[in-house]
Amino acid sequence: MADCIFCKIANKEIPSTVVYEDDQVIAFKDLEPQAPVHVLVIPKKHVASIAALKSEDKELAGHILCEVIPKIAKEQGVTDSGFRVVANTGAEGGQTVNHLHFHLLGGRSMQWPPG
Ligand code: AMP
Ligand code: ZN
């Protein structure tokens, strides 16, 4: 989608520090890390948010959650220590980039509830 910063990252029109890539998904380091490990995992195709996912996206969503995120967590060394996966959705959810992304955060102790 034109003017979508994460589509541009997926298309390599904007540089990023890529930690994982396959035909459907790309993952890169967050520009403003909130933890020692802070990776954004996105589908290459434009989906605005979890709220915009459709039944046809089941395989993609399952791939991200069942395969890609656990693999990156392992590679980043946070599987045993624990990590957090966050998908801010919509205005009150705190979403600022309207292209579905999962924050993978780890390497420090997390607080709950979130602010
Ligand atoms: P959210 O607020 O959940 O929509 O998260 C958007 C995230 O994207 C924030 O954590 C930003 O720091 C991050 N971000 C924005 N632009 C870039 C970029 N060009 N490269 C990497 N991360 C980015
Ligand atoms: Zn996009």
Coordinates of N, CA, C and O and ligand atoms in Angstrom, one line a residue:
M1 N 0.9 -1.2 0.0 CA 0.0 0.0 0.0 C 0.9 1.3 0.0 O 1.9 1.3 0.8
A2 N 0.6 2.2 -0.8 CA 1.3 3.4 -0.9 C 1.3 4.2 0.4 O 0.3 4.2 1.1
D3 N 2.4 4.8 0.7 CA 2.5 5.6 1.9 C 2.4 4.8 3.2 O 2.1 5.4 4.3
C4 N 2.6 3.5 3.1 CA 2.7 2.7 4.4 C 4.2 2.4 4.7 O 4.8 1.7 3.8
I5 N 4.6 2.8 5.8 CA 6.0 2.7 6.1 C 6.5 1.3 6.2 O 7.6 0.9 5.8
F6 N 5.6 0.4 6.7 CA 6.0 -1.0 6.9 C 5.9 -1.7 5.5 O 6.7 -2.7 5.3
C7 N 5.0 -1.3 4.6 CA 5.1 -1.9 3.3 C 6.4 -1.5 2.6 O 7.0 -2.3 1.9
K8 N 6.9 -0.3 2.9 CA 8.1 0.2 2.3 C 9.3 -0.6 2.9 O 10.3 -0.9 2.2
I9 N 9.2 -0.9 4.2 CA 10.3 -1.8 4.8 C 10.2 -3.2 4.1 O 11.3 -3.7 3.8
A10 N 9.0 -3.7 4.0 CA 8.9 -5.1 3.4 C 9.4 -5.1 2.0 O 10.0 -6.1 1.5
N11 N 9.3 -4.0 1.2 CA 9.7 -3.9 -0.1 C 11.2 -3.4 -0.2 O 11.7 -3.1 -1.3
K12 N 11.8 -3.2 0.9 CA 13.2 -2.7 1.0 C 13.4 -1.3 0.4 O 14.5 -0.9 -0.1
E13 N 12.3 -0.5 0.4 CA 12.4 0.9 0.0 C 12.9 1.7 1.1 O 13.4 2.8 0.9
I14 N 12.7 1.2 2.3 CA 13.3 1.9 3.5 C 14.1 0.9 4.2 O 13.7 -0.3 4.4
P15 N 15.4 1.3 4.6 CA 16.3 0.3 5.3 C 15.8 -0.1 6.7 O 15.1 0.7 7.4
S16 N 16.1 -1.3 7.0 CA 15.8 -1.8 8.4 C 16.8 -2.9 8.7 O 17.5 -3.4 7.8
T17 N 16.9 -3.2 10.0 CA 17.8 -4.3 10.4 C 17.0 -5.6 10.5 O 16.3 -5.8 11.4
V18 N 17.1 -6.4 9.4 CA 16.2 -7.6 9.2 C 16.8 -8.7 10.1 O 18.0 -9.0 10.0
V19 N 16.0 -9.3 10.9 CA 16.4 -10.5 11.6 C 15.8 -11.8 11.1 O 16.3 -12.9 11.5
Y20 N 14.8 -11.7 10.3 CA 14.1 -12.9 9.8 C 13.4 -12.5 8.5 O 12.8 -11.4 8.5
E21 N 13.4 -13.4 7.5 CA 12.6 -13.1 6.3 C 12.2 -14.4 5.6 O 13.0 -15.3 5.5
D22 N 11.0 -14.5 5.1 CA 10.6 -15.6 4.2 C 9.7 -15.0 3.2 O 9.6 -13.7 3.1
D23 N 9.0 -15.8 2.4 CA 8.1 -15.3 1.3 C 6.9 -14.5 1.8 O 6.4 -13.6 1.1
Q24 N 6.5 -14.7 3.1 CA 5.3 -14.1 3.6 C 5.5 -13.0 4.7 O 4.7 -12.2 4.9
V25 N 6.7 -13.1 5.3 CA 6.9 -12.4 6.6 C 8.3 -11.8 6.6 O 9.2 -12.3 6.0
I26 N 8.4 -10.6 7.2 CA 9.7 -10.0 7.5 C 9.7 -9.5 8.9 O 8.7 -9.1 9.4
A27 N 10.8 -9.6 9.6 CA 11.0 -9.2 11.0 C 12.2 -8.3 11.1 O 13.3 -8.7 10.5
F28 N 12.1 -7.2 11.8 CA 13.2 -6.3 11.8 C 13.3 -5.6 13.2 O 12.3 -5.6 13.9
K29 N 14.4 -5.0 13.5 CA 14.5 -4.4 14.8 C 13.7 -3.1 14.9 O 13.8 -2.3 13.9
D30 N 13.1 -2.9 16.0 CA 12.3 -1.6 16.2 C 13.4 -0.5 16.3 O 14.4 -0.6 16.9
L31 N 13.0 0.6 15.7 CA 13.9 1.8 15.7 C 14.0 2.4 17.1 O 15.1 3.0 17.3
E32 N 13.0 2.3 17.9 CA 13.1 2.8 19.3 C 12.9 1.7 20.3 O 11.7 1.5 20.8
P33 N 13.9 0.8 20.5 CA 13.7 -0.4 21.3 C 13.3 -0.1 22.7 O 13.8 0.8 23.4
Q34 N 12.3 -0.8 23.1 CA 11.7 -0.7 24.5 C 12.3 -1.8 25.4 O 11.9 -1.8 26.6
A35 N 13.1 -2.6 24.9 CA 13.7 -3.7 25.7 C 15.0 -4.2 24.9 O 15.1 -3.8 23.7
P36 N 15.9 -4.9 25.6 CA 17.1 -5.3 24.9 C 16.8 -6.1 23.6 O 17.5 -6.0 22.6
V37 N 15.7 -6.9 23.6 CA 15.2 -7.5 22.4 C 13.9 -6.8 22.0 O 13.0 -6.9 22.8
H38 N 13.8 -6.2 20.9 CA 12.6 -5.6 20.4 C 12.5 -5.7 18.9 O 13.1 -4.9 18.2
V39 N 11.8 -6.7 18.5 CA 11.7 -7.0 17.0 C 10.2 -6.8 16.6 O 9.3 -7.2 17.4
L40 N 10.0 -6.3 15.4 CA 8.7 -6.2 14.8 C 8.5 -7.3 13.8 O 9.4 -7.4 12.9
V41 N 7.5 -8.1 13.9 CA 7.2 -9.1 12.9 C 6.0 -8.7 12.1 O 4.9 -8.5 12.7
I42 N 6.1 -8.6 10.8 CA 5.0 -8.2 10.0 C 4.8 -9.1 8.8 O 5.7 -9.7 8.3
P43 N 3.5 -9.2 8.4 CA 3.3 -9.8 7.1 C 3.8 -8.9 6.0 O 3.7 -7.7 6.1
K44 N 4.3 -9.5 4.9 CA 4.7 -8.6 3.8 C 3.5 -8.0 3.1 O 3.6 -6.8 2.6
K45 N 2.4 -8.7 3.1 CA 1.2 -8.1 2.4 C 0.6 -7.1 3.4 O 0.6 -7.3 4.6
H46 N 0.0 -6.1 2.9 CA -0.6 -5.1 3.8 C -1.9 -5.6 4.4 O -2.9 -5.8 3.7
V47 N -1.9 -5.7 5.7 CA -3.1 -5.9 6.5 C -3.0 -4.8 7.6 O -2.0 -4.6 8.2
A48 N -4.1 -4.1 7.8 CA -4.0 -2.9 8.7 C -3.8 -3.3 10.2 O -3.0 -2.6 10.9
S49 N -4.4 -4.4 10.6 CA -4.3 -4.7 12.1 C -4.9 -6.1 12.3 O -5.5 -6.7 11.3
I50 N -4.9 -6.5 13.5 CA -5.6 -7.8 13.8 C -7.1 -7.6 13.5 O -7.7 -8.6 13.0
A51 N -7.6 -6.4 13.7 CA -9.1 -6.2 13.4 C -9.4 -6.4 11.9 O -10.6 -6.6 11.5
A52 N -8.4 -6.3 11.1 CA -8.6 -6.4 9.6 C -8.3 -7.8 9.1 O -8.4 -8.0 7.9
L53 N -7.9 -8.7 9.9 CA -7.6 -10.0 9.5 C -8.9 -10.7 9.0 O -9.9 -10.6 9.6
K54 N -8.7 -11.6 8.0 CA -9.9 -12.3 7.5 C -9.6 -13.8 7.6 O -8.5 -14.2 7.8
S55 N -10.7 -14.6 7.3 CA -10.5 -16.0 7.4 C -9.4 -16.5 6.4 O -8.7 -17.4 6.7
E56 N -9.3 -15.8 5.3 CA -8.3 -16.2 4.3 C -6.8 -16.0 4.8 O -5.9 -16.5 4.2
D57 N -6.7 -15.2 5.9 CA -5.4 -15.0 6.5 C -5.0 -16.0 7.6 O -4.0 -15.8 8.2
K58 N -5.8 -17.0 7.8 CA -5.6 -18.0 8.9 C -4.2 -18.6 8.8 O -3.5 -18.8 9.7
E59 N -3.8 -19.0 7.6 CA -2.5 -19.7 7.4 C -1.4 -18.7 7.7 O -0.4 -19.0 8.4
L60 N -1.5 -17.5 7.2 CA -0.5 -16.4 7.5 C -0.4 -16.1 9.0 O 0.7 -16.1 9.5
A61 N -1.5 -15.9 9.7 CA -1.5 -15.7 11.1 C -0.9 -16.8 11.9 O -0.1 -16.7 12.8
G62 N -1.3 -18.1 11.5 CA -0.8 -19.2 12.1 C 0.7 -19.4 11.9 O 1.5 -19.8 12.8
H63 N 1.2 -19.1 10.7 CA 2.6 -19.1 10.4 C 3.4 -18.2 11.3 O 4.4 -18.5 11.9
I64 N 2.8 -16.9 11.4 CA 3.5 -16.0 12.3 C 3.6 -16.4 13.7 O 4.6 -16.4 14.4
L65 N 2.4 -16.9 14.3 CA 2.4 -17.2 15.7 C 3.0 -18.6 16.0 O 3.6 -18.7 17.1
C66 N 2.8 -19.5 15.1 CA 3.2 -20.9 15.5 C 4.7 -21.2 15.0 O 5.3 -22.1 15.6
E67 N 5.2 -20.4 14.1 CA 6.5 -20.7 13.5 C 7.5 -19.6 13.6 O 8.6 -19.7 14.1
V68 N 7.1 -18.4 13.1 CA 8.0 -17.3 13.0 C 8.4 -16.7 14.4 O 9.6 -16.6 14.7
I69 N 7.4 -16.4 15.2 CA 7.7 -15.7 16.5 C 8.5 -16.7 17.4 O 9.6 -16.3 17.9
P70 N 8.1 -17.9 17.5 CA 8.9 -18.8 18.4 C 10.4 -19.0 17.8 O 11.3 -19.1 18.6
K71 N 10.5 -19.0 16.5 CA 11.9 -19.2 15.9 C 12.7 -17.9 16.3 O 13.9 -18.1 16.7
I72 N 12.2 -16.8 16.1 CA 12.9 -15.5 16.4 C 13.2 -15.5 17.9 O 14.4 -15.1 18.2
A73 N 12.3 -15.8 18.7 CA 12.5 -15.8 20.2 C 13.7 -16.7 20.5 O 14.6 -16.3 21.3
K74 N 13.7 -17.8 19.9 CA 14.8 -18.8 20.2 C 16.2 -18.1 19.7 O 17.1 -18.1 20.4
E75 N 16.1 -17.6 18.5 CA 17.4 -17.0 17.9 C 17.8 -15.8 18.7 O 19.1 -15.6 18.9
Q76 N 16.9 -15.1 19.3 CA 17.3 -13.9 20.1 C 17.6 -14.3 21.5 O 17.9 -13.4 22.4
G77 N 17.4 -15.6 21.9 CA 17.8 -16.1 23.2 C 16.9 -15.7 24.3 O 17.3 -15.7 25.5
V78 N 15.6 -15.6 24.0 CA 14.7 -15.2 25.1 C 13.6 -16.3 25.4 O 12.7 -16.1 26.2
T79 N 13.7 -17.4 24.7 CA 12.7 -18.5 24.9 C 12.6 -18.9 26.4 O 11.5 -19.0 26.9
D80 N 13.8 -19.2 26.9 CA 13.8 -19.7 28.3 C 13.5 -18.6 29.3 O 12.8 -18.8 30.3
S81 N 14.0 -17.4 29.1 CA 13.8 -16.3 30.1 C 12.4 -15.8 30.0 O 11.9 -15.2 31.0
G82 N 11.8 -15.9 28.8 CA 10.4 -15.4 28.6 C 10.4 -14.1 27.8 O 11.4 -13.4 27.7
F83 N 9.3 -13.8 27.2 CA 9.2 -12.7 26.3 C 7.7 -12.3 26.2 O 6.9 -13.0 26.7
R84 N 7.5 -11.1 25.6 CA 6.1 -10.6 25.5 C 5.9 -10.4 24.0 O 6.7 -9.8 23.3
V85 N 4.7 -10.7 23.5 CA 4.2 -10.4 22.2 C 3.1 -9.5 22.3 O 2.1 -9.8 23.0
V86 N 3.1 -8.4 21.6 CA 2.1 -7.3 21.7 C 1.7 -6.9 20.3 O 2.5 -6.7 19.4
A87 N 0.4 -6.9 20.0 CA -0.1 -6.3 18.8 C -1.1 -5.2 19.1 O -2.3 -5.4 19.3
N88 N -0.5 -4.0 19.2 CA -1.4 -2.8 19.5 C -2.4 -2.7 18.3 O -2.0 -2.7 17.2
T89 N -3.6 -2.5 18.7 CA -4.7 -2.5 17.6 C -5.6 -1.3 17.8 O -6.3 -1.2 18.8
G90 N -5.6 -0.4 16.8 CA -6.5 0.7 16.8 C -6.0 1.8 17.8 O -5.0 1.7 18.4
A91 N -6.8 2.9 17.8 CA -6.3 4.1 18.5 C -6.1 3.9 20.0 O -5.1 4.2 20.6
E92 N -7.1 3.3 20.7 CA -7.0 3.1 22.1 C -6.0 1.9 22.4 O -5.5 1.8 23.5
G93 N -5.8 1.1 21.4 CA -4.8 0.0 21.6 C -3.4 0.5 21.5 O -2.4 -0.2 21.7
G94 N -3.2 1.8 21.1 CA -1.9 2.4 21.0 C -1.2 2.1 19.6 O 0.0 2.3 19.5
Q95 N -2.0 1.7 18.6 CA -1.3 1.5 17.3 C -1.0 2.8 16.6 O -1.9 3.6 16.4
T96 N 0.2 2.9 16.2 CA 0.7 4.2 15.5 C 1.0 3.9 14.0 O 1.0 4.8 13.2
V97 N 1.3 2.6 13.7 CA 1.6 2.3 12.3 C 0.5 1.3 11.9 O 0.4 0.2 12.5
N98 N -0.3 1.7 10.9 CA -1.5 0.9 10.5 C -1.1 -0.2 9.5 O -1.7 -0.3 8.4
H99 N -0.2 -1.0 9.8 CA 0.2 -2.2 9.1 C 0.5 -3.2 10.2 O 1.3 -3.0 11.1
L100 N -0.3 -4.3 10.2 CA -0.2 -5.3 11.3 C 1.2 -5.6 11.7 O 2.1 -5.9 10.8
H101 N 1.5 -5.5 13.0 CA 2.8 -5.9 13.4 C 2.7 -6.5 14.8 O 1.9 -6.0 15.6
F102 N 3.6 -7.4 15.1 CA 3.7 -8.0 16.4 C 5.0 -7.6 17.0 O 6.1 -7.8 16.4
H103 N 5.0 -6.9 18.2 CA 6.2 -6.6 18.9 C 6.6 -7.8 19.6 O 5.8 -8.4 20.4
L104 N 7.9 -8.2 19.5 CA 8.5 -9.3 20.3 C 9.5 -8.6 21.2 O 10.5 -8.1 20.7
L105 N 9.2 -8.6 22.5 CA 10.0 -7.9 23.5 C 10.5 -8.9 24.5 O 9.8 -9.8 25.0
G106 N 11.8 -8.7 24.8 CA 12.4 -9.6 25.8 C 13.7 -9.1 26.2 O 14.2 -8.0 25.8
G107 N 14.4 -9.8 27.1 CA 15.7 -9.4 27.6 C 15.6 -8.6 28.9 O 16.7 -8.2 29.4
R108 N 14.4 -8.4 29.4 CA 14.2 -7.7 30.7 C 12.9 -8.1 31.3 O 12.0 -8.7 30.5
S109 N 12.7 -7.9 32.5 CA 11.5 -8.2 33.2 C 10.4 -7.2 32.8 O 10.6 -6.0 32.7
M110 N 9.2 -7.7 32.4 CA 8.1 -6.9 32.0 C 7.1 -6.7 33.1 O 6.9 -7.5 34.0
Q111 N 6.5 -5.5 33.1 CA 5.5 -5.2 34.1 C 4.1 -5.5 33.6 O 3.8 -5.6 32.4
W112 N 3.1 -5.8 34.5 CA 1.7 -6.0 34.2 C 0.9 -5.4 35.3 O 1.2 -5.6 36.4
P113 N -0.2 -4.6 35.0 CA -0.7 -4.3 33.7 C 0.0 -3.3 33.0 O 0.8 -2.5 33.6
P114 N -0.1 -3.2 31.7 CA 0.5 -2.2 30.9 C -0.2 -0.8 31.2 O -1.3 -0.8 31.6
G115 N 0.5 0.2 30.9 CA 0.0 1.6 31.1 C -1.1 2.0 30.1 O -1.3 1.4 29.1
Ligands
AMP1 P1 2.8 0.7 17.3 O1 2.8 1.9 18.2 O2 2.4 -0.6 18.0 O3 2.0 0.9 16.0 O4 4.3 0.4 16.9 C1 5.0 1.0 15.9 C2 6.4 0.7 16.1 O5 7.1 0.9 14.9 C3 7.1 1.6 17.2 O6 7.6 0.8 18.2 C4 8.2 2.4 16.4 O7 9.3 2.6 17.1 C5 8.4 1.4 15.2 N1 8.9 2.0 14.0 C6 8.4 3.1 13.3 N2 9.1 3.3 12.2 C7 10.1 2.4 12.2 C8 11.1 2.1 11.3 N3 11.4 2.8 10.2 N4 11.9 1.0 11.5 C9 11.7 0.3 12.6 N5 10.8 0.5 13.5 C10 9.9 1.5 13.3
ZN2 ZN 1.5 -1.7 4.8

